[in-house]
Coordinates of C-alpha atoms in Angstrom, one line a residue:
Chain A
M830 CA 0.0 0.0 0.0
T831 CA 1.4 3.3 -0.9
N832 CA 1.8 5.9 1.7
P833 CA 0.0 9.1 0.5
S834 CA 2.4 11.4 2.2
S835 CA 5.4 9.8 0.7
A836 CA 3.7 10.0 -2.7
Q837 CA 3.2 13.7 -2.2
L838 CA 6.8 14.2 -1.2
D839 CA 8.1 12.3 -4.2
S840 CA 8.3 15.1 -6.8
S841 CA 9.5 12.8 -9.7
R842 CA 6.2 10.9 -9.5
P843 CA 3.5 12.2 -11.9
V844 CA 0.4 13.1 -9.9
P845 CA -3.0 14.2 -11.2
H846 CA -3.5 17.9 -11.1
S847 CA -5.5 18.8 -8.0
P848 CA -6.4 22.3 -6.9
E849 CA -6.0 21.3 -3.2
R850 CA -2.5 20.3 -3.9
E851 CA -1.9 23.6 -5.7
V852 CA -3.3 25.5 -2.6
A853 CA -1.1 23.5 -0.3
R854 CA 2.0 24.0 -2.5
V855 CA 1.9 27.7 -3.3
G856 CA -0.4 29.1 -0.6
M857 CA -3.8 30.6 -0.9
L858 CA -2.7 34.2 -1.5
R859 CA -0.2 33.4 -4.2
L860 CA -2.6 31.1 -5.9
T861 CA -5.3 33.9 -5.8
L862 CA -2.9 36.3 -7.4
R863 CA -1.9 33.8 -10.1
R864 CA -5.5 33.2 -11.0
L865 CA -6.2 36.9 -10.9
L866 CA -3.4 37.5 -13.5
R867 CA -5.0 34.9 -15.7
S868 CA -8.6 36.1 -15.6
P869 CA -9.6 38.9 -18.2
S870 CA -11.5 40.9 -15.6
G871 CA -8.4 40.8 -13.3
Q872 CA -6.1 41.9 -16.1
I873 CA -8.3 44.8 -17.2
G874 CA -8.8 45.8 -13.5
L875 CA -5.1 45.6 -12.7
V876 CA -4.2 47.7 -15.9
C877 CA -6.7 50.5 -15.0
F878 CA -5.5 50.5 -11.4
A879 CA -1.9 50.6 -12.4
I880 CA -2.6 53.6 -14.8
V881 CA -4.2 55.6 -12.0
F882 CA -1.6 54.5 -9.5
C883 CA 1.3 55.5 -11.6
A884 CA -0.5 58.8 -12.6
G885 CA -0.8 59.6 -8.9
L886 CA 2.6 58.4 -7.9
F887 CA 4.5 60.1 -10.7
A888 CA 2.2 63.2 -10.9
P889 CA 5.1 65.6 -10.2
I890 CA 7.2 64.1 -13.0
L891 CA 4.4 63.6 -15.5
A892 CA 2.4 66.8 -15.0
P893 CA 3.5 69.5 -17.5
Y894 CA 2.6 72.3 -15.2
D895 CA 1.9 73.1 -11.6
P896 CA -1.8 72.1 -11.0
I897 CA -2.7 75.3 -9.2
E898 CA -0.7 77.7 -11.4
Q899 CA -2.9 80.1 -13.2
F900 CA -2.0 81.2 -16.7
I901 CA -3.6 84.6 -17.1
G902 CA -5.1 85.0 -20.6
S903 CA -5.3 81.2 -21.1
E904 CA -8.7 80.6 -19.5
L905 CA -11.0 77.9 -20.9
Q906 CA -8.6 77.0 -23.7
P907 CA -9.6 73.9 -25.7
P908 CA -7.2 70.9 -25.9
S909 CA -4.1 71.9 -27.8
G910 CA -0.4 71.1 -28.2
Q911 CA 0.4 73.4 -25.3
Y912 CA -2.4 72.3 -23.0
W913 CA -3.2 68.6 -23.9
L914 CA -6.6 68.6 -22.2
G915 CA -7.2 72.3 -22.2
T916 CA -7.4 74.7 -19.3
D917 CA -10.1 75.6 -16.7
E918 CA -11.8 78.9 -16.0
L919 CA -8.8 80.1 -14.0
G920 CA -6.3 79.2 -16.7
R921 CA -5.0 76.1 -14.9
D922 CA -3.8 73.1 -17.0
L923 CA -6.4 70.3 -16.8
L924 CA -4.0 67.4 -17.5
S925 CA -1.8 68.4 -14.5
R926 CA -4.9 68.8 -12.3
I927 CA -6.2 65.4 -13.4
L928 CA -2.8 63.8 -12.7
Y929 CA -2.7 65.3 -9.2
G930 CA -6.4 64.5 -8.8
A931 CA -5.4 60.8 -9.1
R932 CA -3.2 61.3 -6.1
L933 CA -6.1 62.6 -4.1
A934 CA -8.4 59.8 -5.2
L935 CA -5.8 57.3 -4.2
L936 CA -5.2 59.0 -0.9
V937 CA -8.9 58.9 0.0
G938 CA -9.1 55.3 -1.1
V939 CA -6.1 54.3 1.0
V940 CA -7.1 56.2 4.1
A941 CA -10.7 54.8 3.8
V942 CA -9.7 51.3 3.0
G943 CA -6.8 51.2 5.4
A944 CA -8.8 52.5 8.4
G945 CA -12.0 50.6 7.5
S946 CA -10.4 47.3 6.9
L947 CA -8.0 47.4 9.9
I948 CA -10.8 48.3 12.4
G949 CA -13.5 46.4 10.7
V950 CA -11.6 43.2 10.3
S951 CA -10.2 43.3 13.8
L952 CA -13.6 43.9 15.4
G953 CA -15.2 41.3 13.1
M954 CA -12.6 38.7 14.0
L955 CA -12.8 39.3 17.7
A956 CA -16.6 39.1 17.5
G957 CA -16.4 35.8 15.7
Y958 CA -13.8 34.3 18.0
L959 CA -15.1 35.6 21.3
G960 CA -18.8 35.4 20.6
G961 CA -21.1 36.4 23.6
W962 CA -22.1 40.0 24.3
F963 CA -19.3 41.5 22.3
E964 CA -20.6 39.7 19.2
S965 CA -24.2 40.7 19.8
V966 CA -23.4 44.4 20.5
T967 CA -21.1 44.9 17.5
M968 CA -23.4 42.9 15.1
R969 CA -26.3 45.1 16.2
L970 CA -24.1 48.2 15.5
W971 CA -23.2 47.0 12.0
D972 CA -26.9 46.2 11.3
T973 CA -27.7 49.7 12.3
L974 CA -25.0 51.3 10.2
L975 CA -26.1 49.2 7.2
A976 CA -29.6 50.6 7.6
F977 CA -28.5 54.1 6.4
P978 CA -27.7 55.0 2.8
G979 CA -23.9 55.5 2.6
V980 CA -24.2 58.9 0.9
L981 CA -26.3 60.2 3.8
I982 CA -23.8 59.0 6.4
A983 CA -20.9 60.6 4.5
I984 CA -22.9 63.9 4.2
A985 CA -23.7 63.8 7.9
I986 CA -20.1 63.2 8.9
S987 CA -18.9 66.0 6.5
A988 CA -21.4 68.3 8.1
M989 CA -20.1 67.4 11.5
L990 CA -16.4 67.5 10.9
G991 CA -16.4 70.0 8.1
P992 CA -15.4 69.6 4.5
G993 CA -12.0 68.1 3.6
V994 CA -10.3 65.1 2.0
F995 CA -9.3 63.5 5.3
N996 CA -12.8 63.8 6.7
V997 CA -14.2 62.2 3.5
G998 CA -11.8 59.3 3.9
L999 CA -12.9 58.9 7.5
A1000 CA -16.6 59.0 6.5
V1001 CA -16.0 56.3 3.9
A1002 CA -14.1 54.2 6.4
I1003 CA -17.0 54.4 8.9
I1004 CA -19.4 53.4 6.2
S1005 CA -17.3 50.5 5.1
L1006 CA -16.8 49.0 8.6
P1007 CA -19.9 46.7 8.6
G1008 CA -18.8 45.1 5.3
Y1009 CA -15.4 44.1 6.6
A1010 CA -16.6 43.2 10.0
R1011 CA -19.3 40.8 8.8
L1012 CA -16.9 39.1 6.3
A1013 CA -14.2 38.6 8.9
R1014 CA -16.7 37.3 11.5
A1015 CA -18.1 34.8 9.0
G1016 CA -14.6 33.7 8.1
V1017 CA -13.6 33.2 11.7
L1018 CA -16.8 31.3 12.4
A1019 CA -15.9 28.9 9.6
E1020 CA -12.3 28.5 10.8
R1021 CA -12.7 28.6 14.6
E1022 CA -13.3 24.9 15.1
K1023 CA -10.7 23.7 12.6
E1024 CA -7.9 21.5 13.8
Y1025 CA -5.1 24.0 13.5
V1026 CA -6.9 26.5 15.6
L1027 CA -7.8 23.8 18.2
A1028 CA -4.1 22.7 18.2
A1029 CA -2.9 26.3 18.7
R1030 CA -5.4 26.8 21.5
S1031 CA -4.4 23.6 23.3
L1032 CA -0.7 24.6 23.1
G1033 CA -1.7 27.8 24.9
V1034 CA -1.1 30.2 22.1
P1035 CA -2.5 33.7 23.1
V1036 CA -5.8 34.7 21.6
P1037 CA -4.5 37.7 19.6
T1038 CA -1.8 35.4 18.1
I1039 CA -4.3 32.8 17.1
I1040 CA -6.6 35.3 15.5
F1041 CA -4.1 37.4 13.7
R1042 CA -1.2 35.0 13.0
H1043 CA -3.1 31.8 12.4
I1044 CA -6.7 32.5 11.3
L1045 CA -6.2 35.9 9.4
P1046 CA -4.1 34.5 6.6
N1047 CA -6.8 31.9 5.9
I1048 CA -9.6 34.4 5.6
L1049 CA -7.7 37.1 3.9
P1050 CA -8.6 36.4 0.2
P1051 CA -12.4 37.3 0.4
I1052 CA -11.5 40.4 2.3
L1053 CA -9.2 41.5 -0.6
T1054 CA -12.4 41.6 -2.8
Q1055 CA -14.0 43.7 -0.3
V1056 CA -11.0 46.0 -0.3
A1057 CA -11.3 46.5 -4.0
L1058 CA -15.0 47.2 -3.7
G1059 CA -14.4 49.5 -0.7
M1060 CA -11.8 51.5 -2.7
A1061 CA -14.3 52.0 -5.5
S1062 CA -16.9 53.2 -3.1
A1063 CA -14.4 55.5 -1.5
V1064 CA -13.5 57.0 -4.9
F1065 CA -17.1 57.4 -5.8
L1066 CA -18.0 59.1 -2.5
E1067 CA -15.0 61.4 -2.6
A1068 CA -15.9 62.5 -6.2
G1069 CA -19.6 62.9 -5.1
L1070 CA -18.9 64.9 -2.0
S1071 CA -16.3 67.1 -3.8
F1072 CA -18.9 67.6 -6.5
L1073 CA -21.3 68.9 -3.8
G1074 CA -18.5 71.0 -2.4
L1075 CA -18.1 68.9 0.8
G1076 CA -14.9 67.1 -0.2
A1077 CA -11.6 68.5 -1.4
Q1078 CA -11.5 72.3 -1.1
P1079 CA -10.2 74.7 -3.8
P1080 CA -7.6 75.0 -5.1
E1081 CA -6.9 71.3 -4.3
P1082 CA -7.3 69.4 -7.6
S1083 CA -10.1 66.8 -7.2
W1084 CA -11.9 65.1 -10.0
G1085 CA -15.3 65.6 -8.4
G1086 CA -14.5 69.3 -7.8
M1087 CA -13.4 69.7 -11.5
L1088 CA -16.7 68.2 -12.7
A1089 CA -18.6 70.6 -10.4
D1090 CA -16.7 73.6 -11.8
S1091 CA -17.2 72.5 -15.4
R1092 CA -21.0 72.6 -15.0
T1093 CA -21.0 76.4 -15.4
Y1094 CA -19.1 76.2 -18.7
M1095 CA -21.0 73.4 -20.5
R1096 CA -22.0 75.7 -23.4
Q1097 CA -18.6 77.4 -24.0
A1098 CA -16.3 74.5 -23.0
A1099 CA -18.0 71.1 -23.4
W1100 CA -14.7 69.3 -23.2
Y1101 CA -14.0 70.6 -19.8
G1102 CA -16.1 68.0 -17.9
I1103 CA -15.1 65.0 -20.2
A1104 CA -11.6 64.3 -18.9
P1105 CA -12.3 64.3 -15.1
G1106 CA -15.4 62.2 -15.7
L1107 CA -13.4 59.7 -17.8
A1108 CA -10.7 59.6 -15.1
I1109 CA -13.2 58.7 -12.4
T1110 CA -14.8 56.1 -14.7
L1111 CA -11.5 54.5 -15.5
F1112 CA -10.6 54.1 -11.9
L1113 CA -14.1 52.9 -10.8
M1114 CA -14.4 50.4 -13.6
G1115 CA -10.9 49.2 -13.0
L1116 CA -11.6 48.6 -9.3
N1117 CA -15.0 46.9 -10.2
F1118 CA -13.2 44.6 -12.7
L1119 CA -10.5 43.9 -10.1
A1120 CA -13.1 42.9 -7.6
D1121 CA -14.8 40.7 -10.2
G1122 CA -11.4 39.1 -11.1
L1123 CA -10.7 38.5 -7.4
R1124 CA -14.1 36.9 -6.9
D1125 CA -13.6 34.6 -9.8
A1126 CA -10.1 33.7 -8.6
L1127 CA -11.5 32.9 -5.1
D1128 CA -14.6 31.1 -6.4
P1129 CA -14.7 27.8 -4.4
T1130 CA -16.3 25.9 -7.3
R1131 CA -13.0 26.4 -9.2
R1132 CA -11.1 24.6 -6.4
I1133 CA -13.2 21.4 -6.6
Chain B
M822 CA -48.0 37.3 10.8
V823 CA -48.7 39.7 13.7
A824 CA -45.7 38.3 15.6
F825 CA -43.6 38.9 12.5
I826 CA -44.7 42.5 12.1
L827 CA -44.1 43.2 15.8
R828 CA -40.6 41.6 15.7
R829 CA -39.7 43.6 12.7
L830 CA -41.0 46.8 14.3
L831 CA -39.0 46.2 17.4
Q832 CA -35.9 45.6 15.3
A833 CA -36.4 49.1 13.8
I834 CA -36.2 50.8 17.2
P835 CA -32.4 50.7 17.8
V836 CA -31.9 52.0 14.2
L837 CA -34.3 54.9 14.9
I838 CA -32.6 55.7 18.3
L839 CA -29.0 55.6 16.8
S840 CA -30.1 57.7 13.8
S841 CA -31.8 60.3 16.0
I842 CA -28.6 60.5 18.2
V843 CA -26.4 61.0 15.1
V844 CA -28.7 63.7 13.7
F845 CA -29.0 65.4 17.1
L846 CA -25.2 65.5 17.5
I847 CA -24.7 67.2 14.2
I848 CA -25.7 70.6 15.5
R849 CA -23.7 70.1 18.8
V850 CA -20.5 68.8 17.3
V851 CA -20.0 71.3 14.5
P852 CA -17.3 73.9 15.2
G853 CA -18.7 77.3 16.2
D854 CA -21.3 78.4 18.5
P855 CA -25.0 78.2 17.3
A856 CA -25.9 81.1 19.5
R857 CA -23.3 83.2 17.6
V858 CA -24.7 82.0 14.3
V859 CA -28.1 83.3 15.3
L860 CA -27.0 86.6 16.9
G861 CA -24.0 87.4 14.6
L862 CA -20.5 88.6 15.4
D863 CA -21.5 91.8 17.1
A864 CA -23.4 90.1 20.0
S865 CA -22.1 90.6 23.5
E866 CA -21.2 87.8 25.9
E867 CA -24.4 88.4 27.9
E868 CA -26.6 88.2 24.9
L869 CA -24.8 85.0 23.8
A870 CA -25.3 83.5 27.2
A871 CA -29.0 84.4 27.2
K872 CA -29.3 83.0 23.8
R873 CA -27.6 79.7 24.8
S874 CA -29.9 79.4 27.7
E875 CA -32.9 80.1 25.5
L876 CA -31.8 77.4 23.0
G877 CA -31.1 75.0 25.9
L878 CA -27.4 74.8 25.0
D879 CA -26.3 75.3 28.6
Q880 CA -27.9 72.0 29.7
P881 CA -26.1 68.6 29.7
L882 CA -26.1 66.8 26.4
P883 CA -28.5 64.0 27.4
V884 CA -31.1 66.5 28.7
Q885 CA -30.7 68.5 25.4
Y886 CA -31.2 65.2 23.5
F887 CA -34.4 64.2 25.2
R888 CA -35.8 67.7 24.9
W889 CA -35.0 67.9 21.2
L890 CA -36.6 64.4 20.8
G891 CA -39.7 65.5 22.5
R892 CA -40.0 68.5 20.2
V893 CA -39.3 66.4 17.1
A894 CA -42.0 63.9 18.1
Q895 CA -44.5 66.9 18.2
G896 CA -43.3 67.9 14.7
D897 CA -41.3 70.9 15.9
L898 CA -37.9 70.9 14.1
G899 CA -36.9 74.4 15.2
N900 CA -36.4 77.4 13.0
S901 CA -33.9 78.1 10.3
L902 CA -30.8 79.7 11.7
V903 CA -30.5 81.9 8.7
N904 CA -34.0 83.1 7.8
R905 CA -35.9 82.0 11.0
F906 CA -38.6 80.1 9.0
P907 CA -40.0 77.0 10.8
V908 CA -37.9 74.1 9.4
A909 CA -40.7 71.5 9.5
E910 CA -42.7 73.7 7.0
L911 CA -39.6 74.1 4.7
V912 CA -39.1 70.3 4.6
R913 CA -42.7 69.6 4.0
D914 CA -42.6 71.9 1.0
K915 CA -39.6 70.1 -0.4
L916 CA -40.7 66.5 0.3
P917 CA -43.1 66.2 -2.7
A918 CA -40.3 67.0 -5.1
T919 CA -38.0 64.4 -3.6
L920 CA -40.7 61.7 -3.5
E921 CA -41.7 62.5 -7.1
L922 CA -38.2 62.1 -8.4
A923 CA -37.6 58.9 -6.3
I924 CA -40.9 57.3 -7.4
A925 CA -40.4 58.3 -11.1
S926 CA -36.9 56.9 -11.1
F927 CA -38.0 53.8 -9.4
L928 CA -40.8 53.0 -11.9
L929 CA -38.5 53.8 -14.8
S930 CA -35.8 51.5 -13.4
V931 CA -38.3 48.6 -13.0
L932 CA -39.6 49.2 -16.5
I933 CA -36.1 49.0 -17.9
S934 CA -34.7 46.2 -15.7
L935 CA -37.5 43.7 -15.8
P936 CA -37.7 43.1 -19.6
L937 CA -33.9 43.4 -20.0
G938 CA -33.2 41.0 -17.1
I939 CA -35.6 38.4 -18.4
F940 CA -34.2 38.7 -21.9
A941 CA -30.6 38.4 -20.6
A942 CA -31.5 35.2 -18.7
L943 CA -33.5 33.6 -21.6
Y944 CA -30.7 34.3 -24.0
A945 CA -27.8 33.9 -21.6
G946 CA -24.5 33.6 -23.5
S947 CA -25.9 35.4 -26.6
W948 CA -24.4 38.6 -28.0
G949 CA -27.5 40.4 -26.6
D950 CA -26.7 39.1 -23.1
Y951 CA -23.1 40.2 -23.6
L952 CA -24.2 43.6 -24.7
T953 CA -26.4 44.2 -21.6
S954 CA -23.6 43.2 -19.3
V955 CA -21.2 45.7 -21.0
V956 CA -23.8 48.5 -20.7
A957 CA -24.4 47.4 -17.1
A958 CA -20.6 47.5 -16.4
F959 CA -20.4 51.0 -17.8
Y960 CA -23.3 52.4 -15.8
L961 CA -22.1 50.7 -12.6
G962 CA -18.6 52.1 -13.0
T963 CA -19.6 55.7 -13.9
P964 CA -20.7 58.2 -11.3
N965 CA -24.3 59.2 -11.9
F966 CA -23.6 62.9 -11.6
W967 CA -21.2 62.7 -14.6
I968 CA -23.8 60.7 -16.6
G969 CA -26.3 63.4 -15.6
M970 CA -24.0 66.1 -17.0
L971 CA -23.5 64.2 -20.2
Y972 CA -27.3 64.0 -20.5
I973 CA -27.6 67.8 -20.0
M974 CA -24.9 68.4 -22.6
L975 CA -26.6 66.1 -25.2
F976 CA -30.3 66.6 -24.6
S977 CA -30.2 70.3 -23.4
V978 CA -27.2 72.0 -24.8
F979 CA -26.7 70.4 -28.2
L980 CA -30.2 69.0 -29.1
G981 CA -32.2 71.5 -27.1
L982 CA -34.9 68.9 -26.4
L983 CA -35.2 68.9 -22.6
P984 CA -34.8 71.6 -19.9
P985 CA -31.5 71.2 -18.0
S986 CA -32.8 72.1 -14.6
G987 CA -35.7 73.1 -12.4
R988 CA -39.1 71.6 -11.6
V989 CA -42.7 72.3 -12.6
A990 CA -45.5 70.9 -10.4
F991 CA -47.3 68.1 -12.2
F992 CA -50.8 69.5 -11.8
D993 CA -49.8 72.9 -13.2
D994 CA -48.6 71.6 -16.6
P995 CA -48.3 67.8 -16.8
L996 CA -46.3 67.8 -20.0
L997 CA -43.8 70.5 -19.0
A998 CA -43.5 68.7 -15.6
L999 CA -42.6 65.4 -17.3
R1000 CA -40.1 67.2 -19.5
H1001 CA -38.4 68.6 -16.4
L1002 CA -38.5 65.3 -14.7
A1003 CA -37.1 63.3 -17.6
L1004 CA -33.3 63.9 -17.2
P1005 CA -33.0 63.7 -13.4
A1006 CA -35.2 60.6 -13.3
L1007 CA -33.2 58.9 -16.1
T1008 CA -29.9 59.8 -14.4
L1009 CA -31.1 58.1 -11.2
A1010 CA -32.9 55.3 -12.8
L1011 CA -30.3 53.8 -15.1
P1012 CA -27.6 52.7 -12.7
A1013 CA -30.3 51.3 -10.4
A1014 CA -31.9 49.5 -13.4
M1015 CA -28.5 47.9 -14.1
V1016 CA -28.1 46.5 -10.6
Q1017 CA -31.7 45.2 -10.7
M1018 CA -31.2 43.7 -14.2
R1019 CA -28.2 41.7 -13.1
F1020 CA -30.0 40.4 -10.1
I1021 CA -33.1 39.5 -12.2
R1022 CA -31.0 37.7 -14.7
A1023 CA -29.1 35.7 -12.0
T1024 CA -32.3 34.8 -10.2
M1025 CA -34.2 33.9 -13.4
L1026 CA -31.3 31.7 -14.5
D1027 CA -31.4 30.0 -11.2
V1028 CA -35.2 29.4 -11.4
L1029 CA -34.9 28.2 -15.0
G1030 CA -32.6 25.5 -13.9
Q1031 CA -35.1 24.1 -11.4
D1032 CA -36.7 20.7 -11.7
Y1033 CA -40.3 22.1 -12.0
I1034 CA -39.4 24.1 -15.0
R1035 CA -37.9 21.1 -16.6
T1036 CA -41.2 19.3 -15.9
A1037 CA -43.2 22.2 -17.3
R1038 CA -41.1 22.0 -20.4
A1039 CA -41.4 18.2 -20.7
K1040 CA -45.2 18.6 -20.4
G1041 CA -45.0 20.6 -23.6
L1042 CA -45.9 23.9 -22.1
R1043 CA -45.4 26.9 -24.3
E1044 CA -42.2 28.8 -23.6
Q1045 CA -44.1 32.1 -23.1
T1046 CA -46.5 30.5 -20.5
M1047 CA -43.7 28.8 -18.7
V1048 CA -41.7 32.0 -18.4
L1049 CA -44.5 34.3 -17.4
R1050 CA -46.6 31.9 -15.3
H1051 CA -44.0 29.7 -13.7
A1052 CA -40.4 31.2 -13.8
L1053 CA -41.2 34.9 -13.4
R1054 CA -43.4 34.5 -10.3
N1055 CA -40.7 32.7 -8.4
T1056 CA -38.0 35.1 -9.7
L1057 CA -39.9 38.0 -8.3
I1058 CA -39.8 36.9 -4.7
P1059 CA -36.2 37.8 -4.0
V1060 CA -36.3 40.6 -6.5
V1061 CA -38.8 42.5 -4.3
T1062 CA -36.1 42.8 -1.6
V1063 CA -33.6 44.2 -4.1
L1064 CA -36.2 46.6 -5.5
G1065 CA -36.8 47.9 -1.9
I1066 CA -33.2 48.4 -1.2
Q1067 CA -32.9 50.2 -4.5
F1068 CA -35.7 52.5 -3.7
G1069 CA -33.9 53.4 -0.5
N1070 CA -30.7 54.0 -2.4
L1071 CA -32.6 56.3 -4.8
L1072 CA -33.5 58.5 -1.9
G1073 CA -29.7 58.7 -1.0
G1074 CA -28.6 59.2 -4.6
A1075 CA -31.2 61.9 -5.0
V1076 CA -29.1 64.2 -2.9
I1077 CA -26.4 64.6 -5.6
V1078 CA -28.8 64.4 -8.5
E1079 CA -31.1 67.0 -7.0
S1080 CA -28.1 69.4 -6.7
L1081 CA -27.0 68.7 -10.3
F1082 CA -30.4 69.5 -11.8
A1083 CA -31.4 72.2 -9.4
W1084 CA -34.4 70.0 -8.3
P1085 CA -36.0 71.7 -5.4
G1086 CA -36.1 68.7 -3.1
V1087 CA -35.0 67.7 0.4
G1088 CA -31.6 66.5 -0.9
R1089 CA -30.7 69.9 -2.5
M1090 CA -32.0 71.7 0.6
L1091 CA -29.7 69.5 2.7
V1092 CA -26.6 70.3 0.6
D1093 CA -27.4 74.0 0.5
S1094 CA -27.9 74.1 4.3
I1095 CA -24.4 72.6 4.9
G1096 CA -23.0 75.3 2.7
N1097 CA -24.9 78.0 4.6
R1098 CA -24.1 76.5 7.9
D1099 CA -27.9 76.3 8.7
Y1100 CA -27.6 73.2 10.9
A1101 CA -31.3 73.2 11.9
I1102 CA -32.1 72.5 8.3
T1103 CA -29.3 70.0 7.9
Q1104 CA -30.7 68.1 10.9
A1105 CA -34.2 68.1 9.5
G1106 CA -33.2 67.1 6.0
L1107 CA -31.2 64.2 7.3
L1108 CA -34.0 63.2 9.8
Y1109 CA -36.5 63.1 7.0
L1110 CA -34.3 61.2 4.5
V1111 CA -33.1 58.7 7.0
G1112 CA -36.7 58.3 8.4
L1113 CA -38.0 57.7 4.9
F1114 CA -35.3 55.2 4.2
I1115 CA -36.1 53.2 7.4
V1116 CA -39.8 53.2 6.6
V1117 CA -39.2 52.0 3.1
N1118 CA -37.0 49.2 4.4
L1119 CA -39.6 48.3 6.9
V1120 CA -42.4 48.1 4.3
V1121 CA -40.2 46.0 2.0
D1122 CA -39.5 43.5 4.8
L1123 CA -43.2 43.3 5.7
L1124 CA -44.1 42.9 2.1
Y1125 CA -41.5 40.2 1.7
G1126 CA -43.0 38.4 4.7
F1127 CA -46.3 38.6 3.1
I1128 CA -45.1 37.3 -0.3
D1129 CA -42.9 34.5 1.1
P1130 CA -44.5 33.1 4.2
R1131 CA -41.2 31.2 5.0
T1132 CA -39.5 34.4 6.1
R1133 CA -42.1 35.1 8.8
R1134 CA -40.5 32.4 11.0
G1135 CA -37.9 33.8 13.4
G1136 CA -34.2 32.9 13.5
S1137 CA -31.9 33.9 10.8

């Protein structure tokens, strides 16, 4: 009788392809990334994200002008060799403002997703692991938060804390908490009674170590999908709030703010609102595709 | 059924309490002194103290909260800090416009999503199905206020077919009212329709794969009868929930769209009030929109319990 473990160890022996073996060999995270790179949605999403990321990161190098520098006499210029995407009503170069706007969109996304996922996942995991009153109270809180439309919470928080990019990020982080917390709790509930957790517990490993070192890596992939969706919602809300004048404040270049400014000049300068709108769409669609690709890559039916 | 309704009403209480606390805190947390907002920069310290006492601002926060709640329960939302009008009246004037826009967008989204969703499910994998998913991806990845701007540019600026902003009451001039309603309603409706369409497609595909549909087919039932009498009915049960959630989201989305189209509703009033630092109106606007949202969710849940008796049982 062949010992299965020795068969697994013998690399020269041909074995039938099995996804479980693949997971065991390369690890869940790396496997997810590999599948993501193979899926069309993942590829499109990654390319769009990379474009916006690079635009934001290298804005000082790529931008032809200072985003807040006003060229007197060059107001509302259509796209030309000198100003590739034209200029706004104050004579500022639109391309430069859009490149720097990417920085702001990324910043809000990172603040919102960073704070939201860190706090949400921690609370969700603790709720799932500890159970009891802590779980009941936090779950009730998430249900309550979910009972509000996100836009209204964001507006309420902006009204309380005042307009500004950081406050928008904070508002989006608060809105996104229930999503992360519920996902993390569900993941912990599924993992809690598995043998590796029981083994760690019986060895006397402290609870925080069990939760964050042992369980977290196993429930991380679905949370990544939520991160992509959370970033999309952050970008949308930042643009929306800046459009309403509650987000980034002038002269800070924000895509939503540029769209709001362009409204007045729809007749004279129809092109003004096109580029910022396209930039938001590129980023949002990219993040949605990325989330789709991640979901496909994590689809349990593909592992059977 | 009565037990289900009672349980659902009880579940709404913590949501209502928390939302009232958040709305109450807005006016207390904002930087600046409301008494100074009312009296202006020239007011003396004595006048400010008297005003604070009159507004109840010198009381502890819980006392202020319960007093405020008591007044709200009686329909007294205070006066505008800017023009001293009673806020409750202002909101009541704006509410019909918001409801009109939300209901029109909702009906439009159902009219679009239902046939498209059924079509995409029946012809899953065809080019038509592919096309609908591409259009859906575009609308879901594009902010509605930008799409609204593109509509204004196309239909108002270039073609001159529809007015770009404003509202006319329906009973004053129905045709003109519809022309004003068209662009904002379309802007709100299409993204919602795309979410609904994708959901209807997925649910319908699920239902079409069930055994009883195969039996109906094997019996030689006409395709049309099978789809409309058997599949659609069962598809609609979960769809009702999504439609309810969408209606609530339309109320939230209306805030931005109302501002874009200068639609005189609660959403636009809310945004203007934040700009004017008129926090009494901000409070009232949020209170109404959140209250409306909670009521809509409640009605949808009750409706769901009515349509699908299985959900009336407790537990999950």
